[in-house]
Short mmCIF file of C-alpha atoms and ligand atoms in Angstrom, two decimals:
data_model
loop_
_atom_site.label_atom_id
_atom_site.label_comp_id
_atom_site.label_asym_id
_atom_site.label_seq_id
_atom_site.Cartn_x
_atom_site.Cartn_y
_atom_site.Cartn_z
CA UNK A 288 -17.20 27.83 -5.02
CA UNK A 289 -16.74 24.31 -6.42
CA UNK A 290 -18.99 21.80 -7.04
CA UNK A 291 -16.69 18.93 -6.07
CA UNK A 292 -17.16 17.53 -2.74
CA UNK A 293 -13.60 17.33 -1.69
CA UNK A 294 -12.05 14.41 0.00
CA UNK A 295 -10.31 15.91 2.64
CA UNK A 296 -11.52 18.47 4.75
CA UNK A 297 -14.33 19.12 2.08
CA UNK A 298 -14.20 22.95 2.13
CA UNK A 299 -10.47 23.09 1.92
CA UNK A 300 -9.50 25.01 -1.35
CA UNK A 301 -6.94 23.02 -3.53
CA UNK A 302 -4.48 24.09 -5.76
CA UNK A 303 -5.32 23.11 -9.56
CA UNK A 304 -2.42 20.83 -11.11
CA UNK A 305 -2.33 21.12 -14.90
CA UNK A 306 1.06 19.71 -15.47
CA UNK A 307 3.55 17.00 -14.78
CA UNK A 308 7.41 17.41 -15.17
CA UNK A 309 9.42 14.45 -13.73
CA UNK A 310 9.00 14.38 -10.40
CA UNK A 311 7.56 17.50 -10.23
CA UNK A 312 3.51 18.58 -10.30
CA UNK A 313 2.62 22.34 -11.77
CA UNK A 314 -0.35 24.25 -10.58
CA UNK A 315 -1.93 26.85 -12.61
CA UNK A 316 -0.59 29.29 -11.32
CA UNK A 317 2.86 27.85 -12.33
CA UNK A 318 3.71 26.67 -8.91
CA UNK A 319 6.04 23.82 -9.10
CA UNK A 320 5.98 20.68 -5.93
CA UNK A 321 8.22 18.24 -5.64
CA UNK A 322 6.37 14.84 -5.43
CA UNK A 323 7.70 12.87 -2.63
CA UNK A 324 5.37 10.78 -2.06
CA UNK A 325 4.07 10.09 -5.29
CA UNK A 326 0.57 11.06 -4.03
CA UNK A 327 -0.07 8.23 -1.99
CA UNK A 328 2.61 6.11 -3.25
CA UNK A 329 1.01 5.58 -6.75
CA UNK A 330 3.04 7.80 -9.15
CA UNK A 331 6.13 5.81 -9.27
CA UNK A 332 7.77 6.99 -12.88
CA UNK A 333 7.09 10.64 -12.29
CA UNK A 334 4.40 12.72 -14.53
CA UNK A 335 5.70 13.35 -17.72
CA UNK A 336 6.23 9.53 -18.75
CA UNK A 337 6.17 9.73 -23.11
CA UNK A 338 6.20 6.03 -23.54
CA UNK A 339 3.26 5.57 -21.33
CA UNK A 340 1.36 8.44 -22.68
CA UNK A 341 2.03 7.37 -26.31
CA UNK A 342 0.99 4.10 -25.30
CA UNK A 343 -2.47 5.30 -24.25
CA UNK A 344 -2.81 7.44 -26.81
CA UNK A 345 -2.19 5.13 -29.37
CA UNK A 346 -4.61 2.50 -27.64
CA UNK A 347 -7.19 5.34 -27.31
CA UNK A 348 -6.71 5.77 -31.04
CA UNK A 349 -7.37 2.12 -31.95
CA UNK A 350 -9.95 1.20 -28.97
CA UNK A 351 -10.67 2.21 -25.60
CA UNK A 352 -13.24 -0.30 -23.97
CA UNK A 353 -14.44 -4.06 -24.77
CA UNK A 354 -16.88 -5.55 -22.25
CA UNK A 355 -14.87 -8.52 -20.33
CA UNK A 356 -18.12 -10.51 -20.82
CA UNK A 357 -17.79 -10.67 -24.70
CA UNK A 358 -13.59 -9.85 -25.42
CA UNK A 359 -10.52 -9.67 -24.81
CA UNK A 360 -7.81 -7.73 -25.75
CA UNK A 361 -4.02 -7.64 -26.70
CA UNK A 362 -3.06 -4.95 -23.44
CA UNK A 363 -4.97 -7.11 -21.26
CA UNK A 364 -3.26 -10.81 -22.07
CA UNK A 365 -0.04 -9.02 -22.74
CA UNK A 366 -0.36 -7.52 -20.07
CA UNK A 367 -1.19 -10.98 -17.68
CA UNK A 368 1.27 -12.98 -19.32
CA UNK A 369 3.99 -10.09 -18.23
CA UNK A 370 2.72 -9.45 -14.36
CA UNK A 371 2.57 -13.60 -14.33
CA UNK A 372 5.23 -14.35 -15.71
CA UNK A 373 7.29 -11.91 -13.29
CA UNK A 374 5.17 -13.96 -10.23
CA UNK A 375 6.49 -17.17 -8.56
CA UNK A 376 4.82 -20.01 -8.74
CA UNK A 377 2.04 -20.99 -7.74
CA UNK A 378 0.57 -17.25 -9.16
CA UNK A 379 -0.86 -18.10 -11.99
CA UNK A 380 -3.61 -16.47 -12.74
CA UNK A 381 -4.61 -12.19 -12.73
CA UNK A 382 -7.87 -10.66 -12.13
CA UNK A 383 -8.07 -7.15 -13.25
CA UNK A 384 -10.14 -4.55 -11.28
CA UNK A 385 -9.41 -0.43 -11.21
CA UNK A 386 -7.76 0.22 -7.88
CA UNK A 387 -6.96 -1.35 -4.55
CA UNK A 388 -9.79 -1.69 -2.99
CA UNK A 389 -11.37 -3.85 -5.90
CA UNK A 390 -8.76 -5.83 -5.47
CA UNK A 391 -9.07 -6.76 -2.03
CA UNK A 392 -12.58 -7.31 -2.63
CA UNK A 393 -12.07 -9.75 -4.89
CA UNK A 394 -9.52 -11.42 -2.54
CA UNK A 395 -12.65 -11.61 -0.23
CA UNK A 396 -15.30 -12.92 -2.52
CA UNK A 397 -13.21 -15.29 -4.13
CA UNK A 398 -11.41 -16.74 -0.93
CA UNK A 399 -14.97 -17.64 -0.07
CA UNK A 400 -15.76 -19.15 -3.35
CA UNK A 401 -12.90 -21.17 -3.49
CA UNK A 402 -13.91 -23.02 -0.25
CA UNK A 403 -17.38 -23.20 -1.46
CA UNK A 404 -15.94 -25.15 -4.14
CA UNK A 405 -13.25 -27.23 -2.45
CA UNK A 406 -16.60 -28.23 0.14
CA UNK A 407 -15.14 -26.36 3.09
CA UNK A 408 -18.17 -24.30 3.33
CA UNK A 409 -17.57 -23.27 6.74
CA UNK A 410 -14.61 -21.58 6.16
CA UNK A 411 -15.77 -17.61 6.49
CA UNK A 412 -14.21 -15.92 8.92
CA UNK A 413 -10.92 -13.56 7.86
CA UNK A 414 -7.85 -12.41 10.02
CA UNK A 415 -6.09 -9.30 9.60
CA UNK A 416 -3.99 -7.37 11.80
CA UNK A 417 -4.98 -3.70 13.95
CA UNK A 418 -3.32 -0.82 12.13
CA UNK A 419 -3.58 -2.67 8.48
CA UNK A 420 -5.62 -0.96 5.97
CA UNK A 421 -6.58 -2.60 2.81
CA UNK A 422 -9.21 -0.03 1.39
CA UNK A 423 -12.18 1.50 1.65
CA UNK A 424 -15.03 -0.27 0.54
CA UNK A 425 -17.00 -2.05 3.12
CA UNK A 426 -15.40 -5.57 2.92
CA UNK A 427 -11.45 -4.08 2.33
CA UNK A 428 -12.32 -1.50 5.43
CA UNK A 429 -13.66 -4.64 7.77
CA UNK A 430 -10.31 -6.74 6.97
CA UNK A 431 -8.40 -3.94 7.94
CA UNK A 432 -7.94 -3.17 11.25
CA UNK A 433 -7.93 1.17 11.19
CA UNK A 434 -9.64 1.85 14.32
CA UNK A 435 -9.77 5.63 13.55
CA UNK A 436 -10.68 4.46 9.67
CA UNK A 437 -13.06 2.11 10.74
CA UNK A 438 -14.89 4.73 13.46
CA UNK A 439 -17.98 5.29 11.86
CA UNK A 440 -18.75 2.55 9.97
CA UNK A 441 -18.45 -0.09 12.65
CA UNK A 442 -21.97 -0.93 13.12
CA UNK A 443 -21.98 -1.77 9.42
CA UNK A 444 -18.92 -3.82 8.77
CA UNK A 445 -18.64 -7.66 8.46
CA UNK A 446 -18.50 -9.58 11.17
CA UNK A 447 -16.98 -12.41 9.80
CA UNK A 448 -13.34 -10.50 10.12
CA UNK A 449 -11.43 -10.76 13.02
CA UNK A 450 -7.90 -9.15 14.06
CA UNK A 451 -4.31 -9.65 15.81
CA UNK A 452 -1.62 -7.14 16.17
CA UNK A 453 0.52 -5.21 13.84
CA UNK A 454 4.09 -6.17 13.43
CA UNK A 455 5.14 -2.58 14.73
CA UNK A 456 8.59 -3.23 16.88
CA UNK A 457 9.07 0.58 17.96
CA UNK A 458 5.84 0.21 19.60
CA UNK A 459 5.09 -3.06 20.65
CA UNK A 460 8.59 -4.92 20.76
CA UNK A 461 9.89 -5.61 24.34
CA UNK A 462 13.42 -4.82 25.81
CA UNK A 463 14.74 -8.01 26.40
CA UNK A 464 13.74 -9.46 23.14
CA UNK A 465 15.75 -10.05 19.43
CA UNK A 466 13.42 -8.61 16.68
CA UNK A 467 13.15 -12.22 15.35
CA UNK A 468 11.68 -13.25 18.90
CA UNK A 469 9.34 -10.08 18.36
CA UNK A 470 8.44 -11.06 14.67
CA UNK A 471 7.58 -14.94 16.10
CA UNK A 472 5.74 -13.96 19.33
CA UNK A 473 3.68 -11.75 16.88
CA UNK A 474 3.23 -13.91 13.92
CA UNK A 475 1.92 -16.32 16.73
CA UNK A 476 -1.41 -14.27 17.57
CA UNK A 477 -2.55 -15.87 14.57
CA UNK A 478 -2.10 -19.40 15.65
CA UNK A 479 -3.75 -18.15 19.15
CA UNK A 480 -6.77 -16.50 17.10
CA UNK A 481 -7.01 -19.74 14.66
CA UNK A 482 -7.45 -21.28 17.51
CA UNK A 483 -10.32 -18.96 19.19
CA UNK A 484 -12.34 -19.27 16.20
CA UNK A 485 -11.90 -22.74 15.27
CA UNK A 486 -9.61 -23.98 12.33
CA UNK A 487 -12.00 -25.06 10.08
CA UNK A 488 -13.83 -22.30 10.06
CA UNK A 489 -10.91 -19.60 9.16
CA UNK A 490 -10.86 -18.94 5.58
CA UNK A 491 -7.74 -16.49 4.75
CA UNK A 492 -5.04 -14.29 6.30
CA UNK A 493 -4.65 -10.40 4.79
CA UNK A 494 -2.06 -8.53 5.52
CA UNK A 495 0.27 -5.35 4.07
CA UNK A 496 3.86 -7.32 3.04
CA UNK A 497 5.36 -3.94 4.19
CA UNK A 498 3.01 -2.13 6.15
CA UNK A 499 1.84 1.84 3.96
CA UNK A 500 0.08 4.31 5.38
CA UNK A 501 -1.48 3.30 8.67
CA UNK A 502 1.85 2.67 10.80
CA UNK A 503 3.90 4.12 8.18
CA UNK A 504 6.22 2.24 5.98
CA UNK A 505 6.60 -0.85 8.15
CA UNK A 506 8.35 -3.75 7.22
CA UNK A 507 8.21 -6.96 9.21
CA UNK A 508 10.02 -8.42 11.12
CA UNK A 509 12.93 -11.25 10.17
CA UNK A 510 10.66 -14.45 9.85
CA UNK A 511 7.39 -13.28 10.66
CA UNK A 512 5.82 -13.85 6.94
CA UNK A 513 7.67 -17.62 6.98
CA UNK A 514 5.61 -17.96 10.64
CA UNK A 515 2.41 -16.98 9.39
CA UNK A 516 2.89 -18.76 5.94
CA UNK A 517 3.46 -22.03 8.41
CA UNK A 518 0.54 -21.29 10.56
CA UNK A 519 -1.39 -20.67 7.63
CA UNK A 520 -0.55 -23.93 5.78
CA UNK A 521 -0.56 -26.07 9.02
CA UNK A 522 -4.39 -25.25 9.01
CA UNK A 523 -5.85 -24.89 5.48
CA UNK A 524 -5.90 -20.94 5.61
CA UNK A 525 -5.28 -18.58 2.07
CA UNK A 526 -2.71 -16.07 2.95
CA UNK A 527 -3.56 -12.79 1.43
CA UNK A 528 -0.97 -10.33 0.79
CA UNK A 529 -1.93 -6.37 0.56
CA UNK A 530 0.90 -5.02 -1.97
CA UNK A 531 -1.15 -2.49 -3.48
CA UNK A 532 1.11 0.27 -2.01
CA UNK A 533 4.44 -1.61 -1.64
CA UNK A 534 4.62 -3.89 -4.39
CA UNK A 535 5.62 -3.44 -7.99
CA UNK A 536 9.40 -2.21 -6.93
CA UNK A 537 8.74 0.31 -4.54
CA UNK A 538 10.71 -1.55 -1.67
CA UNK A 539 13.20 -2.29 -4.43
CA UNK A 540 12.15 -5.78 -5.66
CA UNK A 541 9.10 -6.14 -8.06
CA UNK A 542 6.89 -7.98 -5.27
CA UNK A 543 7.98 -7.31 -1.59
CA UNK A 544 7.53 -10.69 -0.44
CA UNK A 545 10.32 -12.17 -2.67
CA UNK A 546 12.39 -10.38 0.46
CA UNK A 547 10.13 -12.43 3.09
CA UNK A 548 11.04 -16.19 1.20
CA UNK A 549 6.97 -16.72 1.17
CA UNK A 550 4.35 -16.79 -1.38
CA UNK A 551 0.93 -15.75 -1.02
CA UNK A 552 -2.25 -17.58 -2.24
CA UNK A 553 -2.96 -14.53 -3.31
CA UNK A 554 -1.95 -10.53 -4.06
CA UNK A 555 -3.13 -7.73 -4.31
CA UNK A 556 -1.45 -4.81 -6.11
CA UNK A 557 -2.41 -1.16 -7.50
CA UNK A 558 -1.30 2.41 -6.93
CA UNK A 559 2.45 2.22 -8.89
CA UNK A 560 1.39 -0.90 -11.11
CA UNK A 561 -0.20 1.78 -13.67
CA UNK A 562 2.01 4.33 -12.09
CA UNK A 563 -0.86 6.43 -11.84
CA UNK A 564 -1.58 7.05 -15.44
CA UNK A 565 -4.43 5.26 -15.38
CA UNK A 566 -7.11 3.76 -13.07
CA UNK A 567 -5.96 0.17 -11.77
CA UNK A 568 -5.35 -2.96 -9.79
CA UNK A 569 -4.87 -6.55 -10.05
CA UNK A 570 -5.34 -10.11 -7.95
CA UNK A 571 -2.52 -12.51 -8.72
CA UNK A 572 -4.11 -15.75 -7.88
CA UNK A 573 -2.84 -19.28 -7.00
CA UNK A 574 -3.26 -21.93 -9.10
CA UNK A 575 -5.24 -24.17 -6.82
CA UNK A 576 -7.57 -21.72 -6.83
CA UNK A 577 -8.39 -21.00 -10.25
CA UNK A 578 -8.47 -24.57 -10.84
CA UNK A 579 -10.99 -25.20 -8.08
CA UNK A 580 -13.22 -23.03 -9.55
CA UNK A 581 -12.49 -24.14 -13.11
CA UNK A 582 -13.88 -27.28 -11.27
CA UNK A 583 -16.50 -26.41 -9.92
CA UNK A 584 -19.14 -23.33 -10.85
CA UNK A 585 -16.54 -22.32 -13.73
CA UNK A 586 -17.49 -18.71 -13.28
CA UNK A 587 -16.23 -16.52 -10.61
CA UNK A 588 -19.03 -15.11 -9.02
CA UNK A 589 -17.92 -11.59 -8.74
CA UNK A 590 -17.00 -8.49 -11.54
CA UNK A 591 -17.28 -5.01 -12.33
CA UNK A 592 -17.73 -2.96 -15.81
CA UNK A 593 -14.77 -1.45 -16.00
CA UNK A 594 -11.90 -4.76 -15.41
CA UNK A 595 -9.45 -5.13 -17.48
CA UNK A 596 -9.80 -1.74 -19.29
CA UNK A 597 -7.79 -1.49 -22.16
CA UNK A 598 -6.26 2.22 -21.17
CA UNK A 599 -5.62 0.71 -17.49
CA UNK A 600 -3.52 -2.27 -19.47
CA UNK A 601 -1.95 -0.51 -21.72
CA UNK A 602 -0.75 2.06 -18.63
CA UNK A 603 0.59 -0.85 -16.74
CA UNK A 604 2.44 -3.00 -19.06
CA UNK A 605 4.31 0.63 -20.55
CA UNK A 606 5.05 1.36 -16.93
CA UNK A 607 5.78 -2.39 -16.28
CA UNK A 608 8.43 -2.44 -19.56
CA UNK A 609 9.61 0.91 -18.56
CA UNK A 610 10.79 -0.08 -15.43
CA UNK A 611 12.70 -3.10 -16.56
CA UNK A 612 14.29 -1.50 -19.82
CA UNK A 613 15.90 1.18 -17.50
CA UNK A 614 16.37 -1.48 -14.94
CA UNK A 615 14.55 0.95 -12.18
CA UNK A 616 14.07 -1.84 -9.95
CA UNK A 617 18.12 -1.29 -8.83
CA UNK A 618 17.54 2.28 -9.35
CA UNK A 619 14.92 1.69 -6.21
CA UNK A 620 18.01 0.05 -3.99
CA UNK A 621 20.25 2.66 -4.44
CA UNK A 622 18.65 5.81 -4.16
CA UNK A 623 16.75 4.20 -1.57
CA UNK A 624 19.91 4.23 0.15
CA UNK A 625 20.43 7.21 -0.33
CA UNK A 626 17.43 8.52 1.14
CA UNK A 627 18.03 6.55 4.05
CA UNK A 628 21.27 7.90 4.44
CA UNK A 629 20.12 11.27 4.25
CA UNK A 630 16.74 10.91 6.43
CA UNK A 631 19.49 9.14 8.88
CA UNK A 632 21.83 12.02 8.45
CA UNK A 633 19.05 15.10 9.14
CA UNK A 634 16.78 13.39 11.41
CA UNK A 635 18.52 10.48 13.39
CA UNK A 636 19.14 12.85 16.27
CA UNK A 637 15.86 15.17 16.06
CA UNK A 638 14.28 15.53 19.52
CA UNK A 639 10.72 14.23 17.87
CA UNK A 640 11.53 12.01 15.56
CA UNK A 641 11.33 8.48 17.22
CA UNK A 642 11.63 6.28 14.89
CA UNK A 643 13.17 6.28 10.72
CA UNK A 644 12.36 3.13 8.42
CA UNK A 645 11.47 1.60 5.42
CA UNK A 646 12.91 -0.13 2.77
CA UNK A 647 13.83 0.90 -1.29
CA UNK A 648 12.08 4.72 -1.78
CA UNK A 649 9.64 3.84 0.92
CA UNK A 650 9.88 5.93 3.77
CA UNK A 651 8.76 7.46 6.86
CA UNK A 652 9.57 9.46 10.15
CA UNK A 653 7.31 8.70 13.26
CA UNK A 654 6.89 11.88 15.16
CA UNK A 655 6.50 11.61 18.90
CA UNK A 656 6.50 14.31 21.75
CA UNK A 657 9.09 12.94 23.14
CA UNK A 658 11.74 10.66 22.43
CA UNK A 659 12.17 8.70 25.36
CA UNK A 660 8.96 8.13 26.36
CA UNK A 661 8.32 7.29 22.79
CA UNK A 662 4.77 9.45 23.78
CA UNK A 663 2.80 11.00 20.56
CA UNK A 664 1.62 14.15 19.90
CA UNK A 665 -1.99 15.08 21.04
CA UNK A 666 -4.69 14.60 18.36
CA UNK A 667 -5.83 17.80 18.66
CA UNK A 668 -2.36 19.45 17.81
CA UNK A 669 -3.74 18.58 14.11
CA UNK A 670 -0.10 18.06 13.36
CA UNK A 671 -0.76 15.77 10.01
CA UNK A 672 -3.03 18.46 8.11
CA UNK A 673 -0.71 21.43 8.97
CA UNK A 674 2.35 18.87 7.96
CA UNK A 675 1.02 18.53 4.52
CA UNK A 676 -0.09 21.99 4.34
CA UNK A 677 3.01 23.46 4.86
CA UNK A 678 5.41 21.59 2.83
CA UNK A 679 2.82 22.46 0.34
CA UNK A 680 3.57 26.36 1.05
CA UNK A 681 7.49 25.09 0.54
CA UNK A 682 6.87 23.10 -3.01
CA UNK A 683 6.53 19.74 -1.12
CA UNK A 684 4.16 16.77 -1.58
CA UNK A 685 4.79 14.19 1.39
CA UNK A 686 2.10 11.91 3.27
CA UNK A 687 1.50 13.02 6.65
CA UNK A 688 -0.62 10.19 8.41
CA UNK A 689 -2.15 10.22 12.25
CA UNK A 690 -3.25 7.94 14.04
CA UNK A 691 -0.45 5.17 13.40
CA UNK A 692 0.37 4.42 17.05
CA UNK A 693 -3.12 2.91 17.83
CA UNK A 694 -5.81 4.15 15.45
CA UNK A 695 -6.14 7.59 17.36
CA UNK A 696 -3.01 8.96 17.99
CA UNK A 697 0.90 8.51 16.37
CA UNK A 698 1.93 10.75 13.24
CA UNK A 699 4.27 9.50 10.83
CA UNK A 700 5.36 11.34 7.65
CA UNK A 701 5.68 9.15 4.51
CA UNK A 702 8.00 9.32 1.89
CA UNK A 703 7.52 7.52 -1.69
CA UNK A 704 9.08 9.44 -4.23
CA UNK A 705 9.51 8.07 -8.28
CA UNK A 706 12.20 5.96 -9.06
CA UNK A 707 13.23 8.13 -11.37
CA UNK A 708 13.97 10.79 -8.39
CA UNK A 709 17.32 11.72 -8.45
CA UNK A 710 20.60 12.62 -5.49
CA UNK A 711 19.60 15.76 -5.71
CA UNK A 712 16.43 15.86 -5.68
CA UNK A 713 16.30 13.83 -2.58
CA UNK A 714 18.16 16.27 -1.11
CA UNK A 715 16.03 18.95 -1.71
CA UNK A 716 12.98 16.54 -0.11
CA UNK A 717 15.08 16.51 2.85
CA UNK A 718 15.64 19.95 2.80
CA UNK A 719 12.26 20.66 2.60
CA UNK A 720 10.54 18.42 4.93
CA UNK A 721 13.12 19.67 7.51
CA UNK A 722 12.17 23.58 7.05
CA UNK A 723 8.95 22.29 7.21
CA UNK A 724 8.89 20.07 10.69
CA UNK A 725 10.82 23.39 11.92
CA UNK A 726 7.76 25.77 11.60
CA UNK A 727 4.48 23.34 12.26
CA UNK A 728 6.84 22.45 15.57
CA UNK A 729 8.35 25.72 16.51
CA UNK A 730 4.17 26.74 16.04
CA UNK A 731 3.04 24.13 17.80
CA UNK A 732 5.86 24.21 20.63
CA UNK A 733 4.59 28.13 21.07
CA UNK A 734 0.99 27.45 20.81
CA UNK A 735 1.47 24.58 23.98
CA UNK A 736 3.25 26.68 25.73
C1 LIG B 298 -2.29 -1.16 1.44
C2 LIG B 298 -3.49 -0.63 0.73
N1 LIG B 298 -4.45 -1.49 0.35
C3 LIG B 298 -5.54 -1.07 -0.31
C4 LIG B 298 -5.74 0.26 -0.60
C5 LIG B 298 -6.96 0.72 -1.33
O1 LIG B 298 -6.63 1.12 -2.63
P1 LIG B 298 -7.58 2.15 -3.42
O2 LIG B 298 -7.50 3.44 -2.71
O3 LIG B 298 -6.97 2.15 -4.80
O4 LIG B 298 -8.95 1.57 -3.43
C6 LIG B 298 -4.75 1.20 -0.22
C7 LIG B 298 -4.94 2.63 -0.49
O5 LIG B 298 -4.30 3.49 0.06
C8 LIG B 298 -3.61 0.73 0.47
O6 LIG B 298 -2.65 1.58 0.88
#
């Protein structure tokens, strides 16, 4: 039995992958899956990438590892000046970490610091939004808002976050309202909760640009992010954007905000910005923030050993460079279309299938019980696990998620595959995922009954 205390349902066997072709995973016992979701949305240019993997390589060959305390290196500011350069102003500055969750907590710890510096030293207190999830860590699991996520580890989480509502319209927006009416009624439970805690004492807002895995490929509403960005400047607050699953082109443009008309203070981005070839993350920061600090202590109080590792660099600027030589970012739009043509086509009319969005290759179907009601599945149907298990069984990696409608019950399955995927492909992913919602809900039809 193995040694490895598994993630998921920790005395699950796995299959063992050993290979990478395209889109495509191989297990040892030469069992091909078609990656549709990119593992959770990180493997973005497939896993067989040569000009990534003779980038590392060659890297590995010359050096793997400097200490950020006593160098730099050339993957590392080539590297920054690429992901800035590519970032509106007033992002001028990168942080390097090695995975989402860093990230966001370096959002945290350096949102504070920047107020200490600036003399706002009651500024503490952080607003995100029910159903967001920004990572796992204590500080990234208290901004989100997860309640299933967050379960156990309430007693220990900060207590300087606070949260408002999702931007979720199939389940929260009313009948007699436009979507933009939704998006500003919504965006205004932060004004409401600035006010509740007192103005000067709110220090940034986080949210997902387009929502990932806990509601299910979300994207907000027309107007909401220009709302909040108002709100946000009217009182002095950082507004913290979560791309680390849909930034770097997976909802077709390199940050998702540029669709929104804001910019963030700051962002946070990981998963595809290595494409998965190598542990990573980043913080773009605003200039008025660096510069505070650069002002003040000089130092950001905050770090880790392995930032800015050269392998993690090197991964992201070849994946970066790949994706603009082949000018994947439009490859994104259209076979995004695509997909949502075909998702449209097969599911549109599926008696539990509520609700089909996204944007780019960014995906997902919210299953319900029924579709007028709009009511979810029970928990204990267990639909998620037996979801991903069987696709599996039919050479199918998606992202089966519960708990989307309100932290305990709502299943969505999430699609992110490469953008490198091609029309066929996606139709076999379609294929796929239909044979397998036909036999977990034929089984679980007959086991209700
Ligand atoms: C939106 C979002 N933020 C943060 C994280 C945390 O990233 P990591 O798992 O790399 O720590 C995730 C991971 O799924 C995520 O989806």
């Amino acid at each position: 039995m193995s040694k490895v205390l598994y993630r998921h349902n920790v005395s699950h066997d796995l299959p063992r992958a050993v290979a990478g072709d395209g889109a495509w995973i191989i297990d040892d016992q030469g069992r091909r899956y078609l990656d549709a979701s990119g593992g959770a949305a990180v493997s973005c240019l497939g896993h067989s990438n040569e000009a990534i993997r003779k980038a590392m390589v060659d890297q590995v060959e010359s050096l793997a590892y400097a200490h950020t305390r006593f160098f730099t290196t050339s993957p590392m500011e080539e590297f920054a000046d690429l992901l800035v350069d590519a970032a509106p102003d007033p992002l001028t500055k990168v942080w390097f970490t090695s995975g989402g969750s860093e990230a966001i907590e370096a959002a945290l710890k350096i949102t504070r610091q920047y107020f200490f510096e600036i003399g706002e030293t009651d500024r503490r207190f952080i607003v995100g939004r029910r159903q967001g999830y920004h990572g796992s860590t204590t500080g990234a699991l208290s901004a989100g808002g997860n309640a299933w996520r967050r379960r156990i580890f309430e007693p220990i989480l900060l207590e300087t976050t606070h949260h408002i509502g999702p931007c979720y319209p199939y389940r929260h927006m009313r009948a007699d309202e436009t979507l933009e009416a939704y998006g500003r009624r919504t965006a205004d439970e932060l004004e409401a909760k600035v006010a509740e805690l007192g103005p000067g004492n709110v220090a940034a807002f986080m949210a997902e640009t387009v929502v990932g895995s806990s509601i299910g490929t979300q994207p907000p509403a027309p107007g909401y992010f220009k709302r909040i960005r108002e709100i946000c400047d009217r009182h002095g607050i950082l507004l913290i954007l979560d791309e680390v699953m849909c930034g770097m082109g997976r909802t077709g443009t390199r940050f998702a905000f540029e669709e929104e008309g804001v910019v963030p203070d700051m962002c946070a981005l990981a998963k595809g910005l290595s494409a998965g070839y190598a542990p990573f993350g980043a913080l773009l920061i605003a200039e008025k923030i660096h510069r505070a600090i650069e002002n003040g202590s000089k130092t950001v109080m905050h770090g880790h050993t392995f930032m800015g590792h050269a392998l993690g660099c090197t991964a992201a600027l070849a994946a970066q460079r790949y994706i603009d030589d082949n000018n994947l970012l439009e490859a994104v739009r259209q076979r995004g279309a695509y997909l949502e043509r075909r998702l449209k086509e097969c599911f549109g009319q599926h008696p539990n299938v509520g609700d089909i969005r996204g944007r780019g290759l960014f995906w997902s179907l919210e299953l319900v019980a029924d579709r007028n009601t709009q009511a979810p599945f029970p928990p204990a149907a267990g639909l998620s696990m037996k979801i991903k298990d069987t696709a599996m069984e039919n050479g199918l990696i998606c992202y089966p998620m519960n708990g989307v409608a309100d932290g305990r019950q709502g299943e969505v399955v999430m699609l992110a595959p490469p953008f490198i995927i091609s029309e066929e492909e996606i139709d076999l992913i379609v294929e796929r995922l239909s044979q397998t919602l036909d036999t977990v809900l034929a089984a679980n039809a007959k086991a209700a009954a």
